[in-house]
């Protein structure tokens, strides 16, 4: 039951953890996917834009070269120009047509014409003659001129970039020749026209504008972190670069949403943390309630000590420990003596407070390595672990009994309580727990049997006794089932007349082997074995049946206190009376005082019920225990029977007579008649008669005799005579 709850709780905890973990994993995986996608989108967008910018810049370079080539083609492949440069007036014509325009023409700022030996005829820059020879001013100038001469009219006009003393230039050259009819001419003899244009920041800005390349710059070397397109010279070397920063639109868009993403990420992390925390808290709460329910399952709520289940679990663990460490485990079963009386006299609240106080003393007396349990009611257990062989001196049992010896103060009441202890020993934990408990139980039983306040260690011989008890019990059961309990009758004598006025029925059991078992043995046995109801009714029925033959005599029948617990007891007595056709007023039920103290309400109800149907009730064995004269009246007893011990005391104790006299006088004052039992001598008979007893019983008058003997002796022809004094 309890371990099921634990298993259930464990399963729930695992489930909670699993769900939380799965949730967190799934959420983390999704977040990872989203982050990955965003990163891919970002870099893809960046790459696409970089690619576009590269194409735009390459296109710009291409356009610059193409424009220059077209200008050169228009000016060099021209019949008029060919004629003019081959005329004497060539210098003027060149200056007028090309050189002077270099001052403010947007397509070139330098115009040079060289002759067939590559010597400059005219060289103008920004409208004025150059003061440095072009071949010095421009790198690779002659290579460009060669390329121009090699190019046929259908070929591309060579336009390249070049380093110059001023910076980076766009430069191209074309041989000046007649348009269409140059085949027959020797290109080696052509003049060559060179246009150049310095790539100024303004040029760069214009390119940047028209081609939408933000941040375009002319650099001599590529710079890390900037995209670049190389500007090549005529000998295919990279002499400069257009560079610009990557726009990285993906990154920019990312930066725009970055804040949101971060916020979302934070929310997600908080959310996952919350799930983690909630899962953790749930599991912790489950653990806590599991621990609490486990504690509840294993502990006694009143004292906080272990309960029976807790004891079993701890004994198992302690046994393992004793086995491993070579110790002996001692299990003590402790039963409080006289607790029931405290409970009955002061109520359950005081009883509970006493149990708690006892548990404190028990814990105080407990050595280290030991634990205690409350098994219910007034039963406790303690387990100690001790060295092998060595007898603990003083033993824990003795110490506990000493600890309980001093008075308890409960709500101002001084209460005395003792205990009986049964001990079972398991050396090296060799005795299995169930067996250990059985042995401690038997030892405790023995301790209580031998009188209270002692500690008894279990001995193997106890088992033989227990075996005999069990055998006896089954024999008694068999006897009862065949109605084999017989009844004898002891006469009751009128104290004044000496006449027999009634009989007390006394149960007898002779086993099949002929051995008689005394009622002091088989009555308690029947009570323990739950057979007392059956036995009691058999005695009653047998007695009533026998007594119908003695109409003048009353009949006393003994009843066990346990029979009064049967709620149908009065009904059953009534039925027995009816079945035997027996007058109720002739029957007296004898009850001992025990029931008045242990269960007064039940006793009152039963006694009232019996009186209602006309049966008399006597208080038996008065003076042997605690019953007071007051209880005689309170419960409405019809008669009191003074215990044999009071009568026997007359012989040895001088005060006994006075005590007896006072007791009987008090009863008589309440108009309750008194029987004295156990009269063995004439002196005793005289003394109890003088004390005021109206009825006498004892061996002096007669031992218990068979029903036939009663009929013959007291109900025969001379019935009603004095009781035989030869009965003993
Ligand atoms: P009790 O009710 O006090 O019965 C009287 C006991 O005293 C009887 O013992 C009887 O034989 C004994 N007795 C009578 N006169 C004398 C005497 O002069 N000297 C001595 N020494 N003893 C005398 P018994 O029959 O052994 O019964 C013992 C107890 O067993 C009874 O004590 C009664 O409490 C119980 N008992 C007997 N029969 C029944 C029964 O049918 N039902 C129940 N519940 N208890 C029974
Ligand atoms: Ca009796
Ligand atoms: Ca008695």
XYZ file of C-alpha atoms and ligand atoms in Angstrom:
776
model
C 0.000 0.000 0.000
C 2.641 2.435 1.120
C 5.309 1.205 -1.315
C 2.703 1.481 -4.077
C 2.243 5.151 -3.234
C 6.011 5.626 -3.325
C 6.242 3.889 -6.691
C 3.380 6.024 -7.986
C 5.065 9.208 -6.752
C 8.423 8.172 -8.280
C 6.700 7.527 -11.600
C 5.063 10.957 -11.491
C 8.383 12.618 -10.671
C 10.061 10.894 -13.582
C 7.228 11.910 -15.879
C 7.427 15.554 -14.810
C 11.190 15.596 -15.360
C 10.804 13.851 -18.707
C 8.114 16.243 -19.934
C 10.135 19.268 -18.781
C 13.292 17.889 -20.421
C 11.510 17.061 -23.691
C 9.905 20.481 -23.705
C 13.205 22.231 -23.094
C 14.970 20.124 -25.724
C 12.273 20.712 -28.337
C 12.180 24.432 -27.595
C 15.978 24.635 -27.682
C 16.064 22.706 -30.987
C 13.439 25.029 -32.496
C 15.339 28.077 -31.256
C 18.501 26.611 -32.769
C 16.762 26.056 -36.105
C 15.408 29.595 -36.139
C 18.803 31.047 -35.212
C 20.457 28.915 -37.915
C 17.931 30.055 -40.506
C 18.383 33.685 -39.555
C 22.156 33.272 -39.865
C 21.768 31.623 -43.277
C 19.369 34.334 -44.446
C 21.764 36.984 -43.220
C 24.849 35.585 -44.943
C 22.921 34.717 -48.092
C 21.563 38.236 -48.335
C 25.058 39.595 -47.695
C 26.588 37.320 -50.373
C 23.962 38.255 -52.932
C 24.559 41.939 -52.376
C 28.342 41.555 -52.477
C 27.977 39.736 -55.763
C 25.816 42.530 -57.142
C 28.313 45.198 -56.031
C 31.173 43.255 -57.600
C 29.311 43.088 -60.889
C 28.432 46.768 -60.716
C 32.025 47.781 -60.076
C 33.362 45.517 -62.809
C 30.702 46.986 -65.074
C 31.809 50.496 -64.143
C 35.425 49.690 -64.978
C 34.325 48.131 -68.238
C 32.206 51.200 -69.079
C 35.086 53.579 -68.317
C 37.360 51.634 -70.670
C 34.682 51.311 -73.339
C 33.934 55.041 -73.339
C 37.634 55.858 -73.651
C 37.994 53.269 -76.454
C 35.058 54.735 -78.336
C 36.504 58.259 -78.037
C 39.865 57.038 -79.328
C 38.234 55.136 -82.184
C 36.235 58.220 -83.227
C 39.322 60.449 -83.244
C 42.035 58.121 -84.598
C 40.222 56.123 -87.259
C 39.368 59.189 -89.254
C 40.390 60.091 -92.802
C 40.744 63.819 -92.006
C 42.893 63.183 -88.958
C 45.155 60.862 -90.953
C 45.596 63.509 -93.607
C 46.165 66.319 -91.165
C 48.773 64.520 -89.004
C 50.694 63.585 -92.125
C 50.667 67.209 -93.269
C 53.196 69.853 -92.281
C 50.626 71.713 -90.252
C 50.056 68.753 -88.098
C 51.128 70.434 -84.830
C 48.615 73.229 -85.100
C 45.877 70.835 -86.134
C 46.602 68.452 -83.243
C 46.675 71.278 -80.729
C 43.487 72.732 -82.041
C 41.558 69.500 -82.331
C 42.784 67.418 -79.394
C 45.421 69.060 -77.154
C 43.570 72.240 -76.287
C 40.402 70.329 -75.438
C 42.317 68.436 -72.740
C 41.806 71.507 -70.606
C 38.187 70.867 -69.771
C 36.998 67.853 -71.771
C 35.147 65.297 -69.577
C 36.446 62.222 -71.498
C 40.199 62.875 -71.237
C 42.571 65.355 -69.612
C 45.698 64.300 -71.492
C 46.191 64.117 -75.269
C 49.408 62.942 -76.820
C 50.388 62.205 -80.425
C 53.604 60.291 -81.091
C 55.295 59.734 -84.422
C 56.434 56.462 -85.949
C 59.513 56.444 -83.714
C 57.260 56.964 -80.714
C 58.582 60.449 -80.119
C 55.909 62.835 -78.910
C 54.728 65.297 -81.544
C 52.323 67.000 -79.215
C 51.817 66.170 -75.461
C 49.269 68.201 -73.601
C 47.813 67.768 -70.145
C 44.930 69.879 -68.880
C 45.298 72.267 -71.854
C 49.039 72.910 -71.446
C 52.134 71.150 -72.807
C 53.520 68.462 -70.480
C 56.861 69.342 -68.924
C 57.834 65.652 -68.508
C 58.178 63.250 -71.476
C 55.067 61.012 -71.579
C 57.175 57.848 -71.439
C 58.545 59.085 -68.102
C 55.206 60.370 -66.870
C 53.289 57.135 -67.608
C 54.481 53.621 -66.717
C 54.489 51.101 -69.605
C 53.916 53.909 -72.148
C 55.771 52.172 -75.003
C 54.032 48.852 -74.390
C 50.717 50.645 -74.799
C 51.919 52.259 -78.040
C 52.962 48.822 -79.390
C 49.566 47.431 -78.521
C 47.943 50.340 -80.395
C 50.005 49.680 -83.506
C 49.272 45.947 -83.345
C 45.522 46.435 -83.037
C 43.623 46.297 -86.263
C 40.654 48.531 -86.780
C 38.226 45.695 -86.084
C 39.990 44.941 -82.796
C 39.292 46.518 -79.472
C 41.135 49.748 -78.931
C 43.605 49.050 -76.125
C 42.522 50.961 -73.039
C 44.111 50.165 -69.655
C 44.981 51.698 -66.380
C 48.427 53.023 -65.683
C 50.429 54.505 -62.926
C 51.532 58.041 -63.623
C 53.371 60.746 -61.728
C 49.922 62.160 -60.886
C 48.255 58.966 -59.793
C 46.183 56.302 -61.437
C 45.104 56.991 -64.978
C 42.735 55.507 -67.492
C 44.805 55.418 -70.605
C 44.307 54.212 -74.154
C 45.987 54.540 -77.531
C 45.040 54.094 -81.189
C 47.043 54.392 -84.417
C 45.834 57.343 -86.488
C 44.723 55.943 -89.860
C 42.184 56.519 -92.576
C 38.829 54.924 -91.886
C 38.201 51.987 -94.139
C 41.333 51.993 -96.453
C 44.248 51.317 -94.077
C 45.094 47.774 -95.302
C 47.687 48.891 -97.820
C 49.455 51.159 -95.317
C 52.332 50.213 -92.962
C 51.149 50.484 -89.340
C 54.775 51.046 -88.331
C 54.662 54.462 -89.905
C 51.396 55.603 -88.245
C 51.217 58.357 -85.728
C 49.521 57.193 -82.533
C 46.950 59.101 -80.554
C 46.979 58.649 -76.758
C 44.210 59.840 -74.482
C 44.477 59.588 -70.692
C 42.333 60.594 -67.819
C 43.417 60.835 -64.183
C 41.112 58.882 -61.869
C 40.405 61.707 -59.451
C 38.183 61.493 -56.364
C 35.537 63.255 -58.464
C 35.724 60.459 -61.046
C 35.449 57.864 -58.295
C 32.464 59.725 -56.829
C 30.729 59.796 -60.203
C 31.245 56.078 -60.682
C 30.065 55.459 -57.152
C 26.908 57.472 -57.886
C 26.033 56.117 -61.284
C 26.646 52.489 -60.347
C 25.242 52.659 -56.812
C 28.359 51.470 -55.090
C 28.407 53.153 -51.739
C 31.768 53.998 -50.223
C 33.753 53.391 -53.440
C 37.403 54.313 -53.135
C 40.567 54.045 -55.211
C 43.223 52.108 -53.361
C 46.660 50.906 -54.385
C 46.220 47.710 -52.465
C 43.139 45.676 -51.541
C 42.107 46.294 -47.960
C 40.810 43.593 -45.703
C 37.159 43.954 -44.936
C 36.500 45.780 -48.260
C 35.441 44.312 -51.519
C 37.746 45.091 -54.462
C 37.941 45.072 -58.261
C 41.443 45.212 -59.701
C 42.431 47.836 -62.304
C 44.863 46.191 -64.763
C 47.625 47.787 -66.708
C 48.581 46.923 -70.273
C 50.945 44.209 -69.025
C 48.073 42.655 -67.039
C 49.375 43.722 -63.647
C 46.956 44.957 -60.913
C 48.117 48.510 -60.442
C 45.212 49.770 -58.353
C 41.834 48.775 -56.983
C 38.380 50.097 -56.690
C 37.401 49.100 -53.148
C 34.208 49.519 -51.199
C 32.684 48.165 -48.035
C 30.227 45.345 -48.169
C 26.764 46.748 -47.578
C 25.831 43.492 -45.874
C 22.091 44.131 -46.057
C 21.388 40.795 -44.316
C 23.568 41.826 -41.457
C 21.903 45.235 -41.453
C 18.422 43.705 -41.432
C 19.635 41.337 -38.820
C 20.908 44.232 -36.777
C 17.509 45.853 -37.127
C 15.721 42.806 -35.717
C 18.593 41.875 -33.467
C 17.018 43.635 -30.504
C 13.759 41.789 -31.024
C 15.532 38.512 -31.502
C 17.535 39.073 -28.358
C 14.377 39.958 -26.466
C 12.657 36.879 -27.879
C 15.692 34.797 -26.961
C 15.662 36.180 -23.449
C 11.946 35.492 -23.126
C 12.499 31.985 -24.433
C 15.331 31.347 -22.008
C 13.269 32.744 -19.140
C 10.366 30.595 -20.265
C 12.530 27.484 -20.409
C 14.038 28.371 -17.062
C 10.522 28.762 -15.671
C 9.623 25.346 -17.035
C 12.798 23.937 -15.534
C 12.114 25.628 -12.225
C 8.437 24.597 -12.253
C 9.453 21.027 -13.067
C 12.085 21.130 -10.356
C 9.645 22.551 -7.819
C 7.003 19.994 -8.720
C 9.491 17.195 -8.305
C 10.706 18.711 -5.043
C 7.151 18.968 -3.744
C 6.465 15.408 -4.826
C 9.658 14.322 -3.102
C 8.654 16.236 -0.004
C 5.177 14.753 0.123
C 6.670 11.355 -0.644
C 9.070 11.811 2.259
C 6.194 13.012 4.442
C 3.939 10.107 3.506
C 6.860 7.748 3.938
C 7.468 9.252 7.370
C 3.784 8.945 8.171
C 3.766 5.354 6.982
C 6.711 4.426 9.182
C 6.053 6.472 12.327
C 3.624 6.589 15.192
C 1.787 9.931 15.116
C 1.447 10.256 18.894
C 5.070 9.717 19.965
C 6.970 10.211 16.702
C 8.645 6.857 17.326
C 8.737 4.266 14.564
C 5.575 2.229 14.126
C 5.394 -1.490 13.442
C 6.219 -1.077 9.731
C 9.068 1.294 10.597
C 10.387 -1.188 13.146
C 10.349 -4.033 10.608
C 12.243 -1.951 8.075
C 14.837 -0.815 10.604
C 15.285 -4.290 12.080
C 16.064 -5.588 8.592
C 18.697 -2.867 8.104
C 20.118 -3.362 11.603
C 20.331 -7.139 10.966
C 22.466 -6.543 7.889
C 24.657 -4.187 9.877
C 25.034 -6.703 12.728
C 25.981 -9.390 10.199
C 28.654 -7.238 8.602
C 30.073 -5.883 11.863
C 29.869 -8.988 14.016
C 27.394 -7.574 16.553
C 24.373 -8.967 18.288
C 21.012 -7.397 17.770
C 18.670 -7.381 20.771
C 14.976 -6.825 20.132
C 13.034 -5.739 23.243
C 9.254 -5.918 23.356
C 7.985 -3.667 26.127
C 4.503 -3.747 27.618
C 3.420 -1.244 30.262
C 2.025 -2.745 33.453
C -1.157 -1.149 34.717
C -1.659 1.205 31.782
C -5.202 0.053 31.212
C -6.162 1.050 34.736
C -4.698 4.536 34.168
C -6.660 4.909 30.948
C -9.856 3.733 32.605
C -9.410 5.889 35.694
C -8.221 9.157 34.089
C -9.370 9.003 30.495
C -7.614 8.793 27.132
C -6.069 12.280 27.229
C -4.088 11.395 30.350
C -3.345 7.968 28.902
C -1.929 9.581 25.737
C 0.143 12.065 27.753
C 1.527 9.166 29.783
C 2.427 7.260 26.582
C 4.314 10.338 25.327
C 6.113 10.746 28.665
C 7.063 7.062 28.618
C 8.381 7.433 25.061
C 10.644 10.275 26.264
C 12.088 8.176 29.062
C 12.483 5.303 26.640
C 14.467 7.517 24.264
C 16.580 8.858 27.139
C 17.467 5.351 28.249
C 18.277 4.272 24.679
C 22.008 3.835 23.964
C 23.636 4.982 20.720
C 23.122 2.657 17.735
C 19.629 1.894 19.012
C 16.101 2.767 17.999
C 12.628 2.537 19.480
C 9.121 1.998 18.196
C 5.573 2.135 19.467
C 3.619 -0.874 18.329
C 0.242 0.406 19.468
C -1.617 0.860 22.754
C 0.895 0.526 25.564
C 3.326 -1.666 23.629
C 6.784 -0.452 22.679
C 9.855 -1.992 21.138
C 13.535 -1.111 21.292
C 16.434 -2.517 19.318
C 19.986 -2.305 20.610
C 23.184 -3.420 18.931
C 25.767 -4.843 21.283
C 29.103 -6.642 21.263
C 28.903 -10.386 20.625
C 28.856 -12.480 23.796
C 29.343 -9.511 26.120
C 26.298 -9.149 28.359
C 25.424 -5.484 28.459
C 25.663 -4.460 32.107
C 23.277 -3.193 33.157
C 21.108 -4.582 30.396
C 18.929 -2.121 28.544
C 15.826 -3.825 29.959
C 16.923 -3.197 33.536
C 17.896 0.370 32.734
C 14.518 1.047 31.156
C 12.719 -0.420 34.134
C 14.752 1.862 36.402
C 13.983 4.827 34.137
C 10.244 4.148 34.423
C 10.382 3.507 38.179
C 10.049 7.143 39.259
C 6.549 8.626 39.326
C 5.172 10.387 36.249
C 3.618 13.773 36.721
C 0.779 14.121 34.218
C -1.330 17.284 34.647
C -0.559 17.342 38.339
C -1.417 13.662 38.805
C 1.262 11.355 40.118
C 1.110 8.152 38.144
C 3.111 5.018 38.703
C 3.705 2.648 35.859
C 6.010 -0.294 35.293
C 6.816 -2.476 32.360
C 7.442 -6.060 31.375
C 10.079 -6.746 28.746
C 10.678 -9.706 26.481
C 14.001 -9.896 24.652
C 15.051 -11.845 21.566
C 18.694 -11.952 20.508
C 20.038 -12.293 16.989
C 23.790 -12.892 16.876
C 25.355 -11.445 13.725
C 21.785 -10.821 12.537
C 21.373 -14.559 11.967
C 17.748 -14.733 13.134
C 15.238 -13.749 10.489
C 13.090 -10.716 11.413
C 9.747 -12.520 11.629
C 11.245 -15.196 13.868
C 12.946 -12.550 16.016
C 9.632 -10.813 16.566
C 7.927 -14.076 17.413
C 10.598 -14.855 20.016
C 10.427 -11.382 21.604
C 6.638 -11.766 21.731
C 6.868 -15.117 23.513
C 9.471 -13.767 25.945
C 7.226 -10.782 26.733
C 4.286 -13.062 27.273
C 6.368 -15.084 29.682
C 7.532 -11.928 31.502
C 3.932 -10.839 32.043
C 2.959 -14.339 33.141
C 5.694 -14.505 35.733
C 4.492 -11.316 37.386
C 5.132 -7.837 36.201
C 8.174 -5.587 36.116
C 10.691 -8.106 34.838
C 12.804 -8.638 31.749
C 12.958 -12.112 30.228
C 15.309 -13.240 27.483
C 13.827 -15.704 25.059
C 14.904 -19.286 25.642
C 14.445 -22.201 23.260
C 12.486 -24.052 25.956
C 9.753 -21.398 25.595
C 8.995 -22.843 22.232
C 8.279 -26.252 23.770
C 5.883 -24.576 26.205
C 4.247 -22.664 23.404
C 3.926 -25.936 21.508
C 2.261 -27.542 24.534
C -0.064 -24.562 24.828
C -1.003 -24.841 21.186
C -1.650 -28.566 21.611
C -3.746 -27.954 24.707
C -5.698 -25.317 22.852
C -6.588 -27.667 20.014
C -7.592 -30.380 22.518
C -9.853 -27.899 24.328
C -11.412 -26.893 21.047
C -12.121 -30.522 20.200
C -13.628 -31.089 23.651
C -15.873 -28.012 23.353
C -17.072 -29.061 19.919
C -18.357 -32.328 21.377
C -19.751 -30.582 24.465
C -17.212 -32.415 26.580
C -16.830 -29.862 29.376
C -18.528 -31.157 32.473
C -19.883 -29.219 35.419
C -19.709 -29.914 39.152
C -21.660 -28.107 41.821
C -20.524 -26.755 45.174
C -23.272 -26.217 47.776
C -23.981 -22.801 49.240
C -25.018 -22.913 52.910
C -27.389 -20.623 54.794
C -25.214 -19.189 57.561
C -27.994 -19.227 60.161
C -29.847 -22.485 59.441
C -26.994 -24.461 57.883
C -29.391 -25.549 55.084
C -28.199 -25.865 51.491
C -29.830 -22.970 49.648
C -28.018 -23.201 46.343
C -25.016 -24.407 44.359
C -22.194 -22.793 42.375
C -21.514 -24.402 39.031
C -17.822 -25.009 38.343
C -16.466 -26.172 35.018
C -14.318 -29.304 34.758
C -12.201 -30.637 31.913
C -10.764 -34.120 31.860
C -8.744 -34.788 28.721
C -9.048 -38.013 26.765
C -5.819 -39.265 28.360
C -7.543 -38.931 31.740
C -5.578 -35.922 32.920
C -7.729 -33.221 34.570
C -6.839 -29.669 33.621
C -7.768 -27.140 36.339
C -10.119 -24.279 35.413
C -7.404 -21.775 36.386
C -5.569 -23.105 33.308
C -8.281 -23.850 30.753
C -10.500 -20.825 31.450
C -7.709 -18.308 30.571
C -6.787 -20.575 27.644
C -10.364 -20.439 26.334
C -10.328 -16.659 26.790
C -7.107 -16.288 24.778
C -8.272 -18.648 22.057
C -11.656 -16.949 21.631
C -13.603 -20.010 22.878
C -14.884 -18.530 26.126
C -18.348 -17.632 24.769
C -18.893 -21.200 23.675
C -17.539 -22.619 26.926
C -19.586 -20.220 29.075
C -22.869 -21.040 27.327
C -22.175 -24.767 27.552
C -21.618 -24.490 31.323
C -24.757 -22.364 31.687
C -26.938 -24.745 29.693
C -25.570 -27.836 31.472
C -26.061 -26.181 34.862
C -29.629 -25.081 34.157
C -30.557 -28.498 32.820
C -29.154 -30.170 35.904
C -30.707 -27.664 38.283
C -34.258 -28.165 37.012
C -34.184 -31.244 39.224
C -33.488 -29.041 42.287
C -36.406 -26.613 42.379
C -35.539 -25.432 45.875
C -31.936 -24.458 45.077
C -30.470 -21.362 43.513
C -27.686 -21.762 40.952
C -24.579 -19.553 40.623
C -22.774 -19.595 37.272
C -19.407 -17.954 36.652
C -19.026 -15.619 33.699
C -15.807 -14.390 32.142
C -15.502 -10.584 31.745
C -14.939 -11.240 28.053
C -18.444 -12.695 27.733
C -19.906 -9.338 28.684
C -18.316 -7.911 25.558
C -20.671 -10.003 23.496
C -23.579 -7.639 22.813
C -25.960 -10.589 22.524
C -24.925 -11.991 25.910
C -28.147 -11.108 27.764
C -30.261 -12.432 24.883
C -28.374 -15.706 24.946
C -28.849 -16.095 28.697
C -32.543 -15.423 28.261
C -32.746 -18.030 25.505
C -30.923 -20.587 27.682
C -33.372 -19.942 30.546
C -36.286 -20.398 28.223
C -34.867 -23.572 26.675
C -34.309 -25.137 30.092
C -37.644 -23.774 31.333
C -35.717 -22.329 34.298
C -36.938 -19.565 36.567
C -34.704 -16.525 36.063
C -34.705 -15.469 39.704
C -33.035 -18.769 40.674
C -29.997 -17.930 38.588
C -27.110 -15.827 39.877
C -24.406 -14.735 37.446
C -21.022 -14.333 39.149
C -18.811 -11.609 37.689
C -15.280 -10.710 38.761
C -14.317 -7.100 39.263
C -11.936 -6.912 36.287
C -14.681 -5.922 33.885
C -15.842 -3.065 36.131
C -12.501 -1.346 35.714
C -11.547 -2.214 32.125
C -14.950 -1.598 30.592
C -17.419 -0.077 33.055
C -20.034 0.970 30.499
C -20.227 -2.457 28.948
C -20.474 -4.022 32.412
C -23.251 -1.654 33.470
C -25.251 -2.393 30.307
C -24.892 -6.170 30.712
C -25.728 -6.109 34.428
C -28.800 -3.947 33.850
C -29.877 -6.277 31.029
C -29.529 -9.340 33.233
C -31.470 -7.734 36.086
C -34.185 -6.700 33.695
C -34.832 -10.319 32.759
C -34.858 -11.234 36.464
C -31.393 -12.754 36.794
C -29.314 -11.861 39.873
C -25.736 -10.693 39.616
C -23.012 -11.267 42.201
C -19.617 -9.623 42.482
C -17.153 -12.500 42.781
C -13.765 -12.567 44.515
C -14.299 -9.279 46.343
C -11.171 -8.207 48.193
C -8.686 -9.764 45.805
C -8.299 -6.640 43.700
C -9.274 -3.022 43.618
C -13.039 -3.023 43.529
C -14.553 -0.748 46.129
C -17.729 -1.024 48.118
C -18.927 1.966 46.068
C -18.837 -0.039 42.873
C -21.156 -2.585 44.487
C -23.856 0.023 44.666
C -23.034 1.763 41.434
C -23.474 -1.410 39.418
C -26.433 -2.639 41.410
C -25.016 -6.033 42.473
C -27.420 -8.330 44.259
C -24.727 -10.128 46.227
C -21.070 -9.967 47.071
C -18.722 -12.949 47.423
C -15.755 -12.303 49.710
C -12.605 -13.743 48.253
C -11.092 -16.884 49.671
C -7.887 -14.998 50.489
C -9.696 -12.795 53.020
C -11.053 -15.844 54.785
C -7.676 -17.615 54.719
C -6.082 -14.503 56.197
C -8.173 -14.938 59.354
C -5.810 -17.729 60.448
C -2.594 -15.750 60.107
C -3.408 -12.063 60.337
C -4.813 -10.505 63.546
C -6.253 -7.570 61.641
C -7.943 -9.765 59.046
C -11.012 -10.236 61.198
C -11.466 -6.487 61.529
C -11.005 -5.934 57.800
C -13.533 -8.676 56.995
C -15.962 -7.345 59.542
C -15.744 -3.796 58.185
C -16.142 -4.966 54.620
C -19.200 -7.072 55.323
C -20.704 -4.326 57.487
C -20.367 -1.806 54.664
C -22.019 -4.193 52.195
C -24.832 -4.919 54.642
C -25.318 -1.187 55.181
C -26.036 -1.034 51.448
C -28.384 -3.981 51.947
C -26.181 -6.219 49.872
C -25.916 -9.766 51.264
C -22.456 -11.351 51.479
C -21.245 -14.902 50.790
C -17.972 -16.070 52.309
C -16.127 -18.637 50.194
C -13.294 -20.979 50.952
C -14.457 -21.899 54.466
C -12.332 -24.840 55.558
C -12.617 -24.740 59.341
C -15.274 -24.245 61.967
C -13.311 -21.258 63.313
C -13.502 -19.592 59.917
C -17.202 -20.410 59.693
C -17.824 -18.853 63.097
C -15.766 -15.760 62.267
C -17.544 -15.030 58.980
C -20.911 -15.728 60.520
C -20.127 -13.199 63.250
C -18.931 -10.729 60.593
C -22.401 -10.771 59.056
C -22.098 -13.148 56.095
C -25.452 -14.805 55.388
C -24.124 -17.527 53.070
C -21.127 -19.837 53.385
C -19.216 -21.943 50.867
C -16.184 -24.149 51.274
C -14.644 -27.547 51.729
C -15.873 -27.526 55.337
C -19.349 -28.067 53.974
C -18.694 -29.762 50.676
C -16.311 -29.970 47.806
C -17.834 -29.444 44.375
C -19.794 -32.605 43.539
C -21.546 -34.085 40.537
C -25.117 -33.211 39.642
C -26.205 -36.741 40.627
C -24.598 -36.240 44.020
C -26.466 -32.973 44.482
C -29.732 -34.697 43.635
C -29.011 -37.621 45.963
C -27.650 -35.601 48.855
C -29.848 -32.481 48.882
C -32.920 -33.124 46.815
C -33.682 -36.723 47.662
C -36.300 -38.017 50.123
C -34.691 -36.171 53.025
C -33.936 -33.087 50.896
C -33.442 -29.759 52.592
C -31.325 -31.297 55.382
C -28.024 -29.907 56.534
C -25.177 -30.133 54.071
C -23.003 -33.148 54.447
C -19.896 -32.313 56.348
C -18.137 -35.304 54.935
C -17.854 -33.711 51.528
C -14.150 -32.939 51.679
P -14.319 -19.140 41.947
O -15.482 -18.589 41.163
O -13.841 -18.310 43.081
O -14.774 -20.544 42.391
C -14.522 -21.057 43.633
C -13.274 -21.824 43.611
O -12.859 -22.069 44.968
C -13.446 -23.201 42.997
O -12.236 -23.614 42.399
C -13.698 -24.079 44.203
O -13.411 -25.444 43.999
C -12.731 -23.451 45.178
N -13.117 -23.733 46.583
C -14.346 -23.844 47.112
N -14.271 -24.034 48.426
C -12.949 -24.041 48.753
C -12.204 -24.190 49.965
O -12.771 -24.375 51.085
N -10.871 -24.136 49.917
C -10.224 -23.951 48.729
N -8.906 -23.899 48.746
N -10.858 -23.784 47.559
C -12.232 -23.844 47.594
P -12.197 -24.106 40.936
O -13.360 -24.964 40.662
O -10.859 -24.646 40.727
O -12.408 -22.830 40.096
C -11.462 -21.868 40.075
C -11.964 -20.677 39.357
O -12.211 -20.970 38.005
C -13.265 -20.153 39.878
O -13.092 -19.417 41.005
C -13.779 -19.405 38.726
O -13.228 -18.096 38.777
C -13.216 -20.138 37.543
N -14.288 -20.950 36.953
C -14.663 -22.166 37.275
N -15.683 -22.549 36.447
C -15.941 -21.538 35.623
C -16.878 -21.302 34.550
O -17.735 -22.149 34.236
N -16.837 -20.121 33.886
C -15.906 -19.184 34.228
N -15.905 -18.067 33.555
N -15.029 -19.331 35.235
C -15.046 -20.517 35.921
Ca -17.411 -18.011 41.507
Ca -14.881 -16.775 44.001
